[in-house]
CSV table of C-alpha atoms (C1' of nucleotides) in Angstrom, one decimal:
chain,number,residue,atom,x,y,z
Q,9,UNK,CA,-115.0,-40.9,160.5
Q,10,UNK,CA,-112.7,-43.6,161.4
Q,11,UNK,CA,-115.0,-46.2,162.2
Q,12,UNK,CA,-113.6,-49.2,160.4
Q,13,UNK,CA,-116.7,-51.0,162.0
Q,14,UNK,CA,-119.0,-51.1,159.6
Q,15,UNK,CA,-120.0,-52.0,156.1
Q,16,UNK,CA,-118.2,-49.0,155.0
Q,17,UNK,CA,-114.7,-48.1,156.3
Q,18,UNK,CA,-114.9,-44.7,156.7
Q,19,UNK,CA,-111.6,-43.7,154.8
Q,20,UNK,CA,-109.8,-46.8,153.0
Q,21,UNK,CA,-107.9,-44.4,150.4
Q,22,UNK,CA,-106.2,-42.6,152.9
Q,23,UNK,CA,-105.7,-46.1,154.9
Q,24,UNK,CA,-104.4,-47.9,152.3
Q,25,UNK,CA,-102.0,-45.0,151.0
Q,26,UNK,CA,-100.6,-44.5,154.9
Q,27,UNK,CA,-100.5,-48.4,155.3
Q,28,UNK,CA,-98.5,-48.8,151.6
Q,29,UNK,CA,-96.0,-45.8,152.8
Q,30,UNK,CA,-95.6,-48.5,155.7
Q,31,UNK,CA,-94.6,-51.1,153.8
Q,32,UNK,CA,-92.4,-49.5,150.9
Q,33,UNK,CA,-90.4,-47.8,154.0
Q,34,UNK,CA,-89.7,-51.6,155.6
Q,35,UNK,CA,-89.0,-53.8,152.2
Q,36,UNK,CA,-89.4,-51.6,149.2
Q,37,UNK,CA,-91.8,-51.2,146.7
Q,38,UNK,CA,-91.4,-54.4,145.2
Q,39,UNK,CA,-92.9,-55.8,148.4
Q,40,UNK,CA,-95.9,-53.9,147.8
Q,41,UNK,CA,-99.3,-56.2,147.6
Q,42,UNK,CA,-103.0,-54.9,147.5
Q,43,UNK,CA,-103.7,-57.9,149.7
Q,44,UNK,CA,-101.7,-56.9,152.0
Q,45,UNK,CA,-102.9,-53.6,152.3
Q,46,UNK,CA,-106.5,-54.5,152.6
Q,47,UNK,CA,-105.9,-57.0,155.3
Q,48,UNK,CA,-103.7,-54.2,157.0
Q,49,UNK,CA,-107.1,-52.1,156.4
Q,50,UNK,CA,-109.2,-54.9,157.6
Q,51,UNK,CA,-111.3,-55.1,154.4
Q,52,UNK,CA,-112.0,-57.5,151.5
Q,53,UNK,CA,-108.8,-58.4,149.3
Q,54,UNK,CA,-110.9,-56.6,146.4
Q,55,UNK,CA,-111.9,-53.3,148.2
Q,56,UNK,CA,-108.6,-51.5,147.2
Q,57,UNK,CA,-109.7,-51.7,143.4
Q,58,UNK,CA,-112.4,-49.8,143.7
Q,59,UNK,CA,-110.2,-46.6,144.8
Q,60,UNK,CA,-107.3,-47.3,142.4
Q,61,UNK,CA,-108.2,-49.5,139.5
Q,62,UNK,CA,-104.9,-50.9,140.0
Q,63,UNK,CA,-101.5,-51.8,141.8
Q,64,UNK,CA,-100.2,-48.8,139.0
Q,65,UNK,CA,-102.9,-46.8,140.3
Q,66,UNK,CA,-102.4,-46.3,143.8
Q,67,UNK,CA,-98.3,-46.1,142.9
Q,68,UNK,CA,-99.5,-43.4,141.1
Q,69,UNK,CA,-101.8,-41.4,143.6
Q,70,UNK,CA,-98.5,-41.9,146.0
Q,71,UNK,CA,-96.4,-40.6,143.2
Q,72,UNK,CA,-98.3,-37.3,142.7
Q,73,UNK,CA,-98.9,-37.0,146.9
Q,74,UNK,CA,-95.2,-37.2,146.4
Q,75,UNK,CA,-94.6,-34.5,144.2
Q,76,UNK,CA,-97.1,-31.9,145.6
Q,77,UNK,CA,-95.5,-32.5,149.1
Q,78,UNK,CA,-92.0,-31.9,147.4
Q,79,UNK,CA,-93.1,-28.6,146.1
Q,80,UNK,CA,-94.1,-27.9,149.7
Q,81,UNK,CA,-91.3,-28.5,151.2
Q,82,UNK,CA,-88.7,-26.9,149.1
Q,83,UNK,CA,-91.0,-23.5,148.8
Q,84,UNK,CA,-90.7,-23.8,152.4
Q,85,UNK,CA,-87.1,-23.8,152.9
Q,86,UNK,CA,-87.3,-20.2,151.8
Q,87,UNK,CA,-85.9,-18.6,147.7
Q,88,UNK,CA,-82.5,-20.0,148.9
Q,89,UNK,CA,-80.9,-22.2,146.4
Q,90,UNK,CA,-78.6,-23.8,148.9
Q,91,UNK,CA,-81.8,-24.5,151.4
Q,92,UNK,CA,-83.5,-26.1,148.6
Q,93,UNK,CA,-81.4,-28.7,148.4
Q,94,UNK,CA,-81.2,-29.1,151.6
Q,95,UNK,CA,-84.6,-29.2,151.7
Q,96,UNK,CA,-84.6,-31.9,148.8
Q,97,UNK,CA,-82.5,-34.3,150.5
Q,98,UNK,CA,-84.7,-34.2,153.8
Q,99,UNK,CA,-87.3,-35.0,151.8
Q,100,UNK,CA,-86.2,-38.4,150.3
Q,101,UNK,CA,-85.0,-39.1,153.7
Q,102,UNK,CA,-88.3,-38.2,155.7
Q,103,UNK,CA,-90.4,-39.3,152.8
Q,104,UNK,CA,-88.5,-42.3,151.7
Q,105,UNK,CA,-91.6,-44.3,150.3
Q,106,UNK,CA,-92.8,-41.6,148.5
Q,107,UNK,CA,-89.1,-40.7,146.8
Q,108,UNK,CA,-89.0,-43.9,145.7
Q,109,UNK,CA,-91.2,-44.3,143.9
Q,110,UNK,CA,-91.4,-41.0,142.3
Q,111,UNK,CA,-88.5,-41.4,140.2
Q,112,UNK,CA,-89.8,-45.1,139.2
Q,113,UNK,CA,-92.2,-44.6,136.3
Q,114,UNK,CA,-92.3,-47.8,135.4
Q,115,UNK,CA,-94.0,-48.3,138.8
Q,116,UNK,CA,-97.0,-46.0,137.8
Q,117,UNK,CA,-98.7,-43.9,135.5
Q,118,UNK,CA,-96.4,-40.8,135.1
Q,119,UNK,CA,-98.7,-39.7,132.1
Q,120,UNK,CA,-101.8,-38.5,134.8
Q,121,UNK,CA,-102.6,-35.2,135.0
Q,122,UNK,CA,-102.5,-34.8,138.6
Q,123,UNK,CA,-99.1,-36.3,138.5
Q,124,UNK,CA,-97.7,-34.2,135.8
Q,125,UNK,CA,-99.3,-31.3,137.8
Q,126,UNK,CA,-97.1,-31.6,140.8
Q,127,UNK,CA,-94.5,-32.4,138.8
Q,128,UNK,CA,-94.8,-29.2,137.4
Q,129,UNK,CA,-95.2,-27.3,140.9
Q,130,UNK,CA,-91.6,-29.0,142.3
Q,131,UNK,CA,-90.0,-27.9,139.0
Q,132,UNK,CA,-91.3,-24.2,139.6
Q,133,UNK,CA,-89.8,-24.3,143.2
Q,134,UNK,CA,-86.2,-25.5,142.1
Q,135,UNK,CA,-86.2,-22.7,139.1
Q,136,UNK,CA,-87.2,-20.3,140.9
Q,137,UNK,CA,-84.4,-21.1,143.2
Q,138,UNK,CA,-82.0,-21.0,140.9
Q,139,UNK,CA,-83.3,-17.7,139.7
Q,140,UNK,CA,-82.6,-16.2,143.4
Q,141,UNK,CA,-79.0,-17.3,143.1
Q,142,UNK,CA,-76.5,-14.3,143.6
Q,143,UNK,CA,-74.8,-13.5,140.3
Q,144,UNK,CA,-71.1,-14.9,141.6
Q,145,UNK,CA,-72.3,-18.0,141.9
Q,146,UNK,CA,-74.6,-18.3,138.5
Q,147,UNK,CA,-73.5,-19.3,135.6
Q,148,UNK,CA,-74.0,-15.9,133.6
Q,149,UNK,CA,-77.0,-16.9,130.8
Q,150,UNK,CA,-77.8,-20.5,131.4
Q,151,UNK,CA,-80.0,-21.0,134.4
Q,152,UNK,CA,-81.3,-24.0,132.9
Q,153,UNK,CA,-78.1,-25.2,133.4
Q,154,UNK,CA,-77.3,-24.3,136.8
Q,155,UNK,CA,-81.0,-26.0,137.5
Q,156,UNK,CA,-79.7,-29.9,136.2
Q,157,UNK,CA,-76.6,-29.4,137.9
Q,158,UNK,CA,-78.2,-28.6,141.0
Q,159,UNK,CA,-80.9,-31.0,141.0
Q,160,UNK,CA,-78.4,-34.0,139.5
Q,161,UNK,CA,-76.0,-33.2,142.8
Q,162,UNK,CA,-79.1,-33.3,145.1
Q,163,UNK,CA,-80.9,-35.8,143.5
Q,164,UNK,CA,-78.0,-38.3,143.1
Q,165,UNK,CA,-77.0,-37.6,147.1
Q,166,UNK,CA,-80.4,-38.6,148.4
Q,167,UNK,CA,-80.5,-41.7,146.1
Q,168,UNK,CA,-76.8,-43.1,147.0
Q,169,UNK,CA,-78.4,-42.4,150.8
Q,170,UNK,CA,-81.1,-44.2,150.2
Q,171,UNK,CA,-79.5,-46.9,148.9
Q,172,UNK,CA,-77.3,-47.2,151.6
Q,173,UNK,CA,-74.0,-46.9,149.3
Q,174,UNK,CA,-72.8,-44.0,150.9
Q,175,UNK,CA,-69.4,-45.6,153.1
Q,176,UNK,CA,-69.8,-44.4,157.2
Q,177,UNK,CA,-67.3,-42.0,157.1
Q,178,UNK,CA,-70.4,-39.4,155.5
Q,179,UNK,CA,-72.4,-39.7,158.4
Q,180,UNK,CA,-75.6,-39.4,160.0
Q,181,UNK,CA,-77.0,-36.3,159.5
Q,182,UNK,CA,-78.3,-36.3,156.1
Q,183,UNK,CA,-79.1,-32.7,155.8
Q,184,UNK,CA,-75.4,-31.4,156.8
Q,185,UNK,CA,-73.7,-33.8,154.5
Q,186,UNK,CA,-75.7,-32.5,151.9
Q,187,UNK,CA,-75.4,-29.0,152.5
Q,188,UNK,CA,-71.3,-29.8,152.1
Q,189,UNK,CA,-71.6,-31.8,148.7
Q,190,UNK,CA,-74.2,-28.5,147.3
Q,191,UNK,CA,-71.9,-25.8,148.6
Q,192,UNK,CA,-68.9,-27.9,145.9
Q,193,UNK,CA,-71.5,-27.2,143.5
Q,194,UNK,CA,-72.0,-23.5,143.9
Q,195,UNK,CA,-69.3,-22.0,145.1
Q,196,UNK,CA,-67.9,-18.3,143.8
Q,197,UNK,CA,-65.4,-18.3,141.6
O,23,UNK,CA,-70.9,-75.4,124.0
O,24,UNK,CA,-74.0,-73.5,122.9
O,25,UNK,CA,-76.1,-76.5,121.9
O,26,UNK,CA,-79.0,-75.7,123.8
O,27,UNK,CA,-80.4,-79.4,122.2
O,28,UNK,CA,-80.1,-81.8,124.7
O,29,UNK,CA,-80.9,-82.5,128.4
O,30,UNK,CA,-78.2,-79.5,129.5
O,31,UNK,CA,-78.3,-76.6,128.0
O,32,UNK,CA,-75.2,-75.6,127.6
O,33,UNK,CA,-74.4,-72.2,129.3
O,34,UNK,CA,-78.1,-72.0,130.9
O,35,UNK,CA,-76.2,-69.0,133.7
O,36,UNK,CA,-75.3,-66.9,130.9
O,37,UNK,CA,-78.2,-67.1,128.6
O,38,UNK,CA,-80.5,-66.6,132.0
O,39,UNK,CA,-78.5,-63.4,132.9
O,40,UNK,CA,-78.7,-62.4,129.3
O,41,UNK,CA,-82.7,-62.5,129.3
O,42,UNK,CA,-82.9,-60.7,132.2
O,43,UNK,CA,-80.8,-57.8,131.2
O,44,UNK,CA,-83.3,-57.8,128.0
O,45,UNK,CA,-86.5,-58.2,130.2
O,46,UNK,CA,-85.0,-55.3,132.6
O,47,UNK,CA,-84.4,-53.1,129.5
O,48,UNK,CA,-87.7,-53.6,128.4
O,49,UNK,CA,-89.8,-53.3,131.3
O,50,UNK,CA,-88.0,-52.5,134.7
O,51,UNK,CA,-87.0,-55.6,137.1
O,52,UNK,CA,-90.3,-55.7,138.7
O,53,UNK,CA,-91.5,-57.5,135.5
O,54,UNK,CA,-88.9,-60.3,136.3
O,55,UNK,CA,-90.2,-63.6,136.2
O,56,UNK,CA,-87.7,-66.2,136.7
O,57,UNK,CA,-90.4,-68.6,134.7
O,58,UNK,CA,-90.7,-66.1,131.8
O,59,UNK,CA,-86.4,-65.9,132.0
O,60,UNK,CA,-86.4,-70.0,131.9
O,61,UNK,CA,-89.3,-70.0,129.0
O,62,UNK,CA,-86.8,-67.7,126.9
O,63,UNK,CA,-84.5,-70.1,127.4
O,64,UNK,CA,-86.3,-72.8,126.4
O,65,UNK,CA,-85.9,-75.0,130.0
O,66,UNK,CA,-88.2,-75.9,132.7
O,67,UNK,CA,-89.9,-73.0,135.2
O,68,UNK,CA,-87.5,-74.5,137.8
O,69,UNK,CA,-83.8,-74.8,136.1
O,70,UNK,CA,-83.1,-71.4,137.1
O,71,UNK,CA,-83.1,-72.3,140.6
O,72,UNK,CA,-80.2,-74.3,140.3
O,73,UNK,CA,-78.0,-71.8,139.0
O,74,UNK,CA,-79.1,-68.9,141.0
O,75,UNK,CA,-81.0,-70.5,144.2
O,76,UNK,CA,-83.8,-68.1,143.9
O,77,UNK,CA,-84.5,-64.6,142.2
O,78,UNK,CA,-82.6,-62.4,144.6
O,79,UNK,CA,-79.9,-64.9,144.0
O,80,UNK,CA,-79.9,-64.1,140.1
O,81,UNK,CA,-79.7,-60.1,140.8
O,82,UNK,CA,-77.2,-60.4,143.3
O,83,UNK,CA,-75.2,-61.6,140.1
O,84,UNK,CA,-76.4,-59.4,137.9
O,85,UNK,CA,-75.4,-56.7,140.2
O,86,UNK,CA,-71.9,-58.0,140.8
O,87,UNK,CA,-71.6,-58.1,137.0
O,88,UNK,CA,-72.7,-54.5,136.6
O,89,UNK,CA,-70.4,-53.1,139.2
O,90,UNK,CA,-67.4,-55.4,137.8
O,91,UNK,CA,-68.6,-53.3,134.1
O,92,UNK,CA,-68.7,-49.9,135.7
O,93,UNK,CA,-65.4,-50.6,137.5
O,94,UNK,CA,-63.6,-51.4,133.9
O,95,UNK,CA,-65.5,-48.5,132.2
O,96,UNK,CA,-64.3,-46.1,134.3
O,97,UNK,CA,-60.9,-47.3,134.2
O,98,UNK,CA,-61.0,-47.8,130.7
O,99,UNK,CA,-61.7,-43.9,130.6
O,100,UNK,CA,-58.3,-42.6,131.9
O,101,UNK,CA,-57.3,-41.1,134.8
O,102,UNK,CA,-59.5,-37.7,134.3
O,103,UNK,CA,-62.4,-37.4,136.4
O,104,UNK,CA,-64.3,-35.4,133.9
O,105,UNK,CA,-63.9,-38.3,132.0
O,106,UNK,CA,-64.9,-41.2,134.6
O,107,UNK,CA,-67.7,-39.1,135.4
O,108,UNK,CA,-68.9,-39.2,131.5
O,109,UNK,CA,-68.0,-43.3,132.0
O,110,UNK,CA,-70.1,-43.0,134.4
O,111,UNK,CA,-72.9,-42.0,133.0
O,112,UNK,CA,-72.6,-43.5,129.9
O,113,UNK,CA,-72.5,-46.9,131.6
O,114,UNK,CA,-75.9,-46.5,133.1
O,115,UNK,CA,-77.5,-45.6,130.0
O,116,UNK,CA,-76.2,-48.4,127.8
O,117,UNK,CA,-76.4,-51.1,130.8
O,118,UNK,CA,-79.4,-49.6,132.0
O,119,UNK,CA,-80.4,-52.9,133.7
O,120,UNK,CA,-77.4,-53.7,135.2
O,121,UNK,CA,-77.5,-50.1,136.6
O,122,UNK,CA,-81.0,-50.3,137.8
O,123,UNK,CA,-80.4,-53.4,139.8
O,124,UNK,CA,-77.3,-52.2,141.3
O,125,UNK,CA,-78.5,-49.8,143.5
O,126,UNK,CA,-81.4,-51.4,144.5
O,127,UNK,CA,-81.0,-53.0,147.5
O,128,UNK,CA,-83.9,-54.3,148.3
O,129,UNK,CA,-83.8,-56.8,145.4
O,130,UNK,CA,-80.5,-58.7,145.8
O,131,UNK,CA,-78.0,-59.6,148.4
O,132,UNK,CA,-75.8,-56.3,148.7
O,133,UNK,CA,-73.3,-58.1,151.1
O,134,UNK,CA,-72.6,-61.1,149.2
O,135,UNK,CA,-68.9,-61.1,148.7
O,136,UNK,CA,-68.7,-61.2,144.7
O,137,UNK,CA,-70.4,-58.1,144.8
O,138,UNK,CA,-68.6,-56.2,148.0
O,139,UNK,CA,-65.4,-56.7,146.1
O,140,UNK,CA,-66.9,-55.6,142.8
O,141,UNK,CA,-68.2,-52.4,144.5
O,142,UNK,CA,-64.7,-52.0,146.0
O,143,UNK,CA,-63.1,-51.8,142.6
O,144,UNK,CA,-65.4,-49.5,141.1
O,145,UNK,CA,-65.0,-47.4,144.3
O,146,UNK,CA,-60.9,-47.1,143.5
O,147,UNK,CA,-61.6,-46.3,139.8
O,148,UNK,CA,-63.6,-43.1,141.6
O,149,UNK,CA,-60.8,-42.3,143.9
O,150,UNK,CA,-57.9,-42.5,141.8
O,151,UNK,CA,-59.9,-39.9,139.5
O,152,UNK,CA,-60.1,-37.5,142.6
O,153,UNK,CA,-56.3,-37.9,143.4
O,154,UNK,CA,-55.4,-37.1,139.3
O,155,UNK,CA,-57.5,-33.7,139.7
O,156,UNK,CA,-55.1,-30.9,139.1
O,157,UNK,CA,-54.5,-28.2,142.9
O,158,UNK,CA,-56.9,-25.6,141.4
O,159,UNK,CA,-59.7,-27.5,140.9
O,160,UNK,CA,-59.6,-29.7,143.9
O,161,UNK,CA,-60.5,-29.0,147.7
O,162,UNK,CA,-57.2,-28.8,149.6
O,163,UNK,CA,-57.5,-31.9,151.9
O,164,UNK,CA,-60.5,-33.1,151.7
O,165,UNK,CA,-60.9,-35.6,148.4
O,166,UNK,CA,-63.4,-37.8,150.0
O,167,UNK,CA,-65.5,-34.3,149.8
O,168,UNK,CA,-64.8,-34.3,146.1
O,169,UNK,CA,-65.5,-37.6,145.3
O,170,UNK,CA,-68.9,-38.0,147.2
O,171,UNK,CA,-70.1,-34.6,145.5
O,172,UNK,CA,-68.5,-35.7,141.9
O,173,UNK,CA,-70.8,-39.9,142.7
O,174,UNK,CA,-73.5,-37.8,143.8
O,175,UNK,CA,-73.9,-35.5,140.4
O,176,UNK,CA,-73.1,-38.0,138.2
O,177,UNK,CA,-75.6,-40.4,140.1
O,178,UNK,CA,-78.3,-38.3,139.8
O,179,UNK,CA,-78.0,-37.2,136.3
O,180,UNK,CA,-77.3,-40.6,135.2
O,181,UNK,CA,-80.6,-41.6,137.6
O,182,UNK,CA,-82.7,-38.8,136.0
O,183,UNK,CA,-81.8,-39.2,132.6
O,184,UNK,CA,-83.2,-43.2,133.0
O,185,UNK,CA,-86.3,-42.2,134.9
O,186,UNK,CA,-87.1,-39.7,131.8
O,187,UNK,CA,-87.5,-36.9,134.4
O,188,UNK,CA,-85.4,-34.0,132.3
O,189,UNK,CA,-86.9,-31.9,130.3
O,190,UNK,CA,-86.5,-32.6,126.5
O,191,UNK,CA,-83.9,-29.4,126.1
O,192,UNK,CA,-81.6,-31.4,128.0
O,193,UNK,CA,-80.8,-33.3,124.2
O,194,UNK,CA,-80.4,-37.1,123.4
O,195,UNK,CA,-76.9,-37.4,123.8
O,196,UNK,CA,-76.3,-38.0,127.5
O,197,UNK,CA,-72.5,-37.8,126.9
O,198,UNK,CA,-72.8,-34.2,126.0
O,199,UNK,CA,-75.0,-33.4,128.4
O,200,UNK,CA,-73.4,-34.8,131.5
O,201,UNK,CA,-69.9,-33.2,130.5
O,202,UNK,CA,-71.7,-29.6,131.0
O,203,UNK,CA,-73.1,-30.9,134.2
O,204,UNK,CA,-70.4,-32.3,135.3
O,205,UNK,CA,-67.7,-29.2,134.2
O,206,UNK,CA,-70.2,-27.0,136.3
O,207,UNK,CA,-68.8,-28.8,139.6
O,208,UNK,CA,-65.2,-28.6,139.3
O,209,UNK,CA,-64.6,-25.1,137.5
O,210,UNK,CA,-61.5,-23.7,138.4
O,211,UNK,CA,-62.3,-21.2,141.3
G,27,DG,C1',-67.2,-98.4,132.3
G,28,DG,C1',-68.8,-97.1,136.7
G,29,DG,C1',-70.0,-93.9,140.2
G,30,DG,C1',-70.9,-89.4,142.0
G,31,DA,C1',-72.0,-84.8,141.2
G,32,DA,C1',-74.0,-81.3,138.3
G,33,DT,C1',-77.8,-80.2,135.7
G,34,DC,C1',-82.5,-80.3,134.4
G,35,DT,C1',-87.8,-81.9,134.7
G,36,DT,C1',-92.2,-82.7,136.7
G,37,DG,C1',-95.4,-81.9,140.2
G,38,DT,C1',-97.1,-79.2,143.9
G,39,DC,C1',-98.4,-75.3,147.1
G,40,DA,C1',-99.6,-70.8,148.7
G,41,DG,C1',-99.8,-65.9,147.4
G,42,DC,C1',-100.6,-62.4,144.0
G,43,DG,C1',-103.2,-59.1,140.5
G,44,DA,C1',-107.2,-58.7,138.0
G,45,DC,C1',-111.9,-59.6,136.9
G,46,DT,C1',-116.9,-60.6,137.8
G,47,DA,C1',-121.2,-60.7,140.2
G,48,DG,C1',-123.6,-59.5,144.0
G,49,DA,C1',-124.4,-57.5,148.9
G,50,DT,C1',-124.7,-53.5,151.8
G,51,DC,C1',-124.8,-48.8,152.9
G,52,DG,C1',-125.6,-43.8,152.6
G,53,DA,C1',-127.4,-39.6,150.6
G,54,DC,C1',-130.7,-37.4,148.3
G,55,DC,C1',-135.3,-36.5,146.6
G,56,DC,C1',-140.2,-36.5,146.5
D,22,DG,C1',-140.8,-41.8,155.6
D,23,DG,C1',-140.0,-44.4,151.9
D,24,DG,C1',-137.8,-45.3,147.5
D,25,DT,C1',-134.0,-45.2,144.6
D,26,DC,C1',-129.5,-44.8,142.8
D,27,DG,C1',-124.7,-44.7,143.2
D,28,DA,C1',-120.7,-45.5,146.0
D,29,DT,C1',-118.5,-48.9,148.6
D,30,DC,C1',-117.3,-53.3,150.0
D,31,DT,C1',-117.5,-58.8,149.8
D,32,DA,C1',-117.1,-63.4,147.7
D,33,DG,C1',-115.5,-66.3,144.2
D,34,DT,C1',-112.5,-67.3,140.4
D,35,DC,C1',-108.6,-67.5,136.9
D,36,DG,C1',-103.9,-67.6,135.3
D,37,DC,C1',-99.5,-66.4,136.8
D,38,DT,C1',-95.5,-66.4,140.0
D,39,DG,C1',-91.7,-68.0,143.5
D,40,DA,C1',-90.3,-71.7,146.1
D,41,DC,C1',-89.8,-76.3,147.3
D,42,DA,C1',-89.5,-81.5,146.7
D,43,DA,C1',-88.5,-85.7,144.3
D,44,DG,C1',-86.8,-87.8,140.5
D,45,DA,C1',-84.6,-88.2,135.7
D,46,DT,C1',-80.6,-87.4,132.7
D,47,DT,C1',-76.1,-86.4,131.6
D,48,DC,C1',-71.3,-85.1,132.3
D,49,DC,C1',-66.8,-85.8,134.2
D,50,DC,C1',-63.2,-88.1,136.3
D,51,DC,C1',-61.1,-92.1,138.1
DNA sequence: GGGGAATCTTGTCAGCGACTAGATCGACCC
DNA sequence: GGGTCGATCTAGTCGCTGACAAGATTCCCC
């Protein structure tokens, strides 16, 4: 099925969305051109339209890809609250391209459906963690707020690493570092 | 010195940055067009290049900018952390470009030295708001710990309230709303 | 008032995103 | 087994962009 000799490629989506993870992981999004990818794909500077419409539309297929791969890896990491965000950091890390873009809407359509749908599947994996949290370390009566606490500590950890603005002394393991800034956050009182 | 009639403009650096901050507001930096910048201000599609070199070369100011505004903010906020970390927040909404650049990497030069030593001033501000935290709600001995986890939660909310990824409940004033998220973390345990 | 440096203009080039029209292929149906 | 239709890909074009080069204008300082 992967040819690529052809007339037809055989599976150009999936090409051009693995060779445009490539890419964003090297230089960023902002070095992202449809060109690019279809010479990477070895096809016709136009042949990426016809899967995305758009630069916007294939930024947002990644985006939702993004999300729904999110939701699986936090479900994964088991109810815990703490493994979560673990599990949210390693994430961003292993899925850099994917992360950022994300949390770019301005990059992408964050209006589609199937983008708002995996939106909604990552959000049902972080609340339910929150709801799993023992009763010592919740605040009594407002999940919702232990929820934006939890996923503004997370969340602002893997984007400082990403940016590289973290200073050396933090390391190289991402996932213990982050374990130590989310047990700050939750600890019994 | 604001003519803006004759063969020099006048203050072309200042009037270039300002355009960019608007364009940034408006539609994220990837719609930057250093022509569109030069049209605004009413000079030839290549005058920018003299004052900046090329577009990285006008970020990397705008980012030194940014972090020389967050540094004064924050100071500007007293020595309570709570307090920075509201700064802190509050900054990135109402410089939203100059925040959006700044940890962005991949679109300016992150070592040049006007911006190093602007980063290194808003890095103090951060520290000496660790070192005013009163015994109970600081970890003994380790206030790198507690400033990395304070950055990170103010980070990401400030990062998730300018993507428009929270939930509507969260309320329109991000001042507000951080100071809950950010009174979560250090709680007196 | 003269000279050198700073500032700005005009012209050019390749690369990009988006659009159009047309070529090729594959799957299905009779 | 032949025809047809839609999906996929190609080729060509347009306006825009960033970067560079060469030259014009102006400011500042001696």
């Amino acid at each position: 099925m992967t040819g690529a000799r052809g007339y037809h490629h055989g599976d150009l989506r999936r090409a051009l969305l693995a060779a445009a993870v490539q890419v964003i992981e090297e230089s960023g999004p902002g070095a992202l051109s449809l060109r690019d990818l279809a010479r990477r794909a070895g096809v016709s500077h136009a042949a990426p339209a016809h899967h995305f419409g758009d630069k916007p539309g294939l930024l947002t297929a990644l985006a939702a890809e993004g999300f729904d791969l999110l939701a699986e890896t936090m479900s994964d990491a088991g109810g815990e609250l703490h493994e979560a965000g673990v599990a949210y950091v390693d994430f961003a890390v292993r899925h850099r391209a994917h992360f950022e873009v994300m949390f770019r809407p301005d990059l992408y359509r964050a209006d589609a459906p199937e983008v708002q749908a995996a939106r909604e599947r990552a959000g049902a994996a972080l609340r339910s963690g929150v709801a799993a949290l023992p009763p010592e370390r919740a605040s009594a009566g407002d999940p919702q707020g232990d929820a934006l606490a939890a996923w503004s500590i997370v969340h602002g950890f893997a984007t400082l690493w990403l940016a590289g603005a973290l200073p050396e002394r933090v390391g190289d393991d991402p996932r213990e570092a982050a374990r130590a800034v989310i047990r700050r956050l939750f600890a019994a009182r």
